[in-house]
Each structure stands twice: as C-alpha cells, then as structure tokens.
C-alpha cells in the first residue's frame, strides 16, 4: 500500500491504539498494569496513553493511516536510555496496588527501542509494518541513534518481517514470564 500516511500519534488516538497495543503485548501489558485480564489492562493503559513520560504514551508513537484517515497500524518506539524512567509511572501504579514494582526495562542505551509494532488484522500483508519500521529507523537517525532494537517472541510470524528489514538476533531475554529474541538493526 503506497499511499499510507505515517503521522505522529495524538492523545485522541487512544481508542484505536490502546486495544491494538494490549492485543500485541499481552502478558507484558498485564505485568505493567497489575491487571488480571486484557480488558482491565486496557482501562489502565487508556489512563497512561494521553500522558507524557511513560513508555506507552502517544508521544512515542507513529500511526499509519489510509488516505481517508482510517488508522491501520502503529509503532511505539523510544530511546533505550529512557526505558527505566519511562517505566517509573507503571512502578508507581503497581506499588499503589500493593504489588511489587519490579519491571524489566526493555530498551538498551544507544538504540531506538521498538516497544510495539501492530497492524490491524484487515491491513496486514500490505507492507504497513515495513513502512512503520522504516519510519522508526528514520526517527532513530534523527535522534543520533545508530541502532533499532526490539524483542520478538518465539513463533511470532512478525519475525520474518524483521529479518527482511535487516534485523539480526543479538541474544535472548526473559520478560513477564516469556522468552524473547532480542533483535537489532544497525543503521550505520
């Protein structure tokens, strides 16, 4: 799909973005919010989405949309060195709920960390994910970062897209009870 527009997200994108994010991150969203079910996590994430200074804020997202304005997908990415600070609001929420505030920050200094890449089911297979990943690489370069990093769960079909986009394995990580392959794309 060549006529897709990639634009910065706004707080008004929450109704589109939050359910798509939770559907993509699953158990990580539950761990971040202390929720027991996706619908409960979505409610909590709706509160974080319009606020700056947290990992799931609109300020870290780009939205892919059709020429008619229909959102088709999103990428959520932030500089890895900010990962710890961006998780602080979630730690505070967990403490307020009486839960341990242990959150494994995912980003690595020197990279733009892709927290979430998600495309609506109807728009998959049209190159939108690749366009969003390219936009993230452009953002990384603009920020003076020379690498894009992300985690992919074993068996995730998106791993083929990441390989086509130049990502290579750089280790594994355990996060929220799941094992993920850490992938990097060097931009130099």
Coordinates of C-alpha atoms in Angstrom, one line a residue, residues 2-180:
X2 CA 1.9 3.0 -1.3
X3 CA -0.5 5.8 -0.2
X4 CA -0.2 5.2 3.5
X5 CA 0.4 8.2 5.6
X6 CA 2.7 7.9 8.7
X7 CA 2.0 10.6 11.3
X8 CA 2.7 11.3 14.9
X9 CA 0.1 10.0 17.3
X10 CA -2.1 12.3 19.4
X11 CA -3.9 11.7 22.6
X12 CA -7.1 11.3 20.5
X13 CA -5.7 8.1 19.0
X14 CA -6.2 6.2 22.3
X15 CA -9.4 4.4 21.3
X16 CA -7.6 2.9 18.3
X17 CA -4.2 2.4 19.8
X18 CA -4.7 1.0 23.3
X19 CA -6.7 -2.1 22.3
X20 CA -4.2 -2.8 19.5
X21 CA -1.3 -2.3 21.9
X22 CA -2.7 -4.6 24.5
X23 CA -3.6 -7.3 21.9
X24 CA 0.0 -7.2 20.8
X25 CA 1.9 -7.0 24.1
X26 CA -0.5 -9.3 26.1
X27 CA 1.2 -10.5 29.2
X28 CA 3.5 -7.6 29.3
X29 CA 0.5 -5.2 29.5
X30 CA -0.8 -7.3 32.3
X31 CA 2.5 -7.1 34.2
X32 CA 2.9 -3.3 33.6
X33 CA -0.6 -2.6 34.9
X34 CA -1.1 -5.3 37.6
X35 CA -4.2 -6.3 35.7
X36 CA -5.6 -9.9 35.6
X37 CA -7.3 -9.6 32.2
X38 CA -6.8 -7.7 29.0
X39 CA -9.9 -5.5 29.4
X40 CA -8.7 -4.4 32.8
X41 CA -5.2 -3.7 31.4
X42 CA -6.8 -1.7 28.5
X43 CA -8.6 0.5 31.0
X44 CA -5.4 1.2 32.9
X45 CA -3.5 1.9 29.6
X46 CA -6.2 4.3 28.5
X47 CA -5.2 6.4 31.5
X48 CA -1.5 6.3 30.6
X49 CA -1.9 6.9 26.8
X50 CA -2.5 10.7 26.9
X51 CA 0.1 11.4 29.5
X52 CA 3.7 12.1 28.6
X53 CA 6.7 10.5 30.3
X54 CA 5.6 6.8 30.2
X55 CA 6.6 4.0 27.8
X56 CA 3.1 3.7 26.3
X57 CA 2.4 7.4 25.8
X58 CA 1.2 8.8 22.5
X59 CA 4.4 10.8 22.3
X60 CA 6.4 7.7 21.4
X61 CA 4.1 6.6 18.6
X62 CA 3.6 6.9 14.9
X63 CA 0.3 5.9 13.3
X64 CA -0.1 4.5 9.8
X65 CA -3.4 5.6 8.2
X66 CA -5.2 5.4 4.9
X67 CA -5.7 8.5 2.7
X68 CA -9.2 8.6 4.1
X69 CA -7.9 8.9 7.6
X70 CA -8.5 5.3 8.8
X71 CA -5.8 4.1 11.2
X72 CA -4.2 0.9 10.1
X73 CA -1.3 0.3 12.5
X74 CA 1.2 1.9 14.9
X75 CA 4.7 1.7 16.1
X76 CA 5.7 2.7 19.6
X77 CA 9.4 3.4 20.0
X78 CA 11.6 5.4 22.4
X79 CA 15.3 5.9 23.0
X80 CA 16.6 2.9 25.0
X81 CA 18.4 5.0 27.6
X82 CA 15.0 6.4 28.7
X83 CA 13.4 3.0 29.3
X84 CA 14.0 2.9 33.1
X85 CA 12.5 6.3 33.6
X86 CA 9.6 5.6 31.3
X87 CA 8.6 2.6 33.4
X88 CA 8.5 4.6 36.7
X89 CA 4.8 5.6 36.3
X90 CA 4.0 1.8 36.0
X91 CA 6.1 1.0 39.0
X92 CA 4.2 3.7 41.0
X93 CA 0.9 2.1 39.8
X94 CA 2.0 -1.3 40.9
X95 CA 3.1 0.0 44.3
X96 CA -0.3 1.8 44.8
X97 CA -2.0 -1.5 44.1
X98 CA 0.2 -3.2 46.8
X99 CA 2.1 -5.2 44.2
X100 CA 5.9 -5.5 43.7
X101 CA 7.0 -2.7 41.4
X102 CA 9.6 -4.9 39.6
X103 CA 9.5 -4.1 35.8
X104 CA 12.2 -5.3 33.5
X105 CA 13.0 -2.3 31.3
X106 CA 13.4 -3.4 27.7
X107 CA 15.4 -0.7 25.9
X108 CA 19.2 -0.6 25.7
X109 CA 21.2 2.7 25.6
X110 CA 22.3 3.7 22.1
X111 CA 19.2 2.3 20.3
X112 CA 15.7 3.3 19.5
X113 CA 13.7 0.6 21.1
X114 CA 10.6 -0.6 19.4
X115 CA 8.2 -1.5 22.2
X116 CA 5.3 -2.3 20.0
X117 CA 4.6 -2.7 16.3
X118 CA 1.0 -3.5 15.5
X119 CA -1.1 -3.5 12.3
X120 CA -4.8 -4.1 12.2
X121 CA -5.8 -7.6 11.0
X122 CA -7.5 -6.2 7.9
X123 CA -4.4 -4.2 6.9
X124 CA -1.8 -7.0 7.4
X125 CA 0.3 -8.2 4.5
X126 CA 0.3 -4.8 2.7
X127 CA 3.7 -3.5 3.7
X128 CA 2.5 -1.3 6.5
X129 CA 4.7 -2.9 9.2
X130 CA 7.7 -2.4 7.0
X131 CA 6.8 1.3 6.4
X132 CA 6.5 1.8 10.2
X133 CA 9.8 0.1 10.8
X134 CA 11.4 2.4 8.2
X135 CA 9.9 5.4 9.9
X136 CA 11.3 4.2 13.2
X137 CA 14.8 3.9 11.6
X138 CA 14.4 7.5 10.3
X139 CA 13.5 8.7 13.8
X140 CA 16.5 6.9 15.3
X141 CA 18.8 8.6 12.8
X142 CA 17.2 12.0 13.6
X143 CA 17.9 11.3 17.3
X144 CA 21.5 10.4 16.6
X145 CA 21.0 6.7 17.4
X146 CA 22.7 4.1 15.3
X147 CA 20.5 1.1 16.0
X148 CA 16.9 0.0 16.3
X149 CA 16.2 -2.9 18.8
X150 CA 13.1 -4.9 19.6
X151 CA 12.0 -8.2 21.2
X152 CA 10.1 -10.9 19.4
X153 CA 8.6 -13.9 21.0
X154 CA 9.4 -17.3 19.5
X155 CA 6.9 -18.3 16.9
X156 CA 5.7 -14.8 16.2
X157 CA 5.2 -14.5 12.4
X158 CA 6.5 -10.9 12.5
X159 CA 10.0 -12.4 12.8
X160 CA 10.0 -12.9 9.0
X161 CA 9.3 -9.2 8.6
X162 CA 12.1 -8.2 11.0
X163 CA 14.6 -10.4 9.1
X164 CA 13.5 -8.8 5.8
X165 CA 14.0 -5.4 7.4
X166 CA 17.6 -6.2 8.3
X167 CA 17.2 -7.2 12.0
X168 CA 19.5 -9.9 13.3
X169 CA 19.5 -11.8 16.6
X170 CA 21.6 -10.4 19.4
X171 CA 20.6 -12.6 22.4
X172 CA 17.5 -13.6 24.3
X173 CA 15.6 -12.0 27.2
X174 CA 13.0 -13.3 29.7
X175 CA 10.2 -10.8 30.3
X176 CA 6.9 -11.2 32.1
X177 CA 7.2 -15.0 32.0
X178 CA 8.0 -15.2 28.3
X179 CA 11.2 -15.8 26.4
X180 CA 12.0 -13.3 23.6

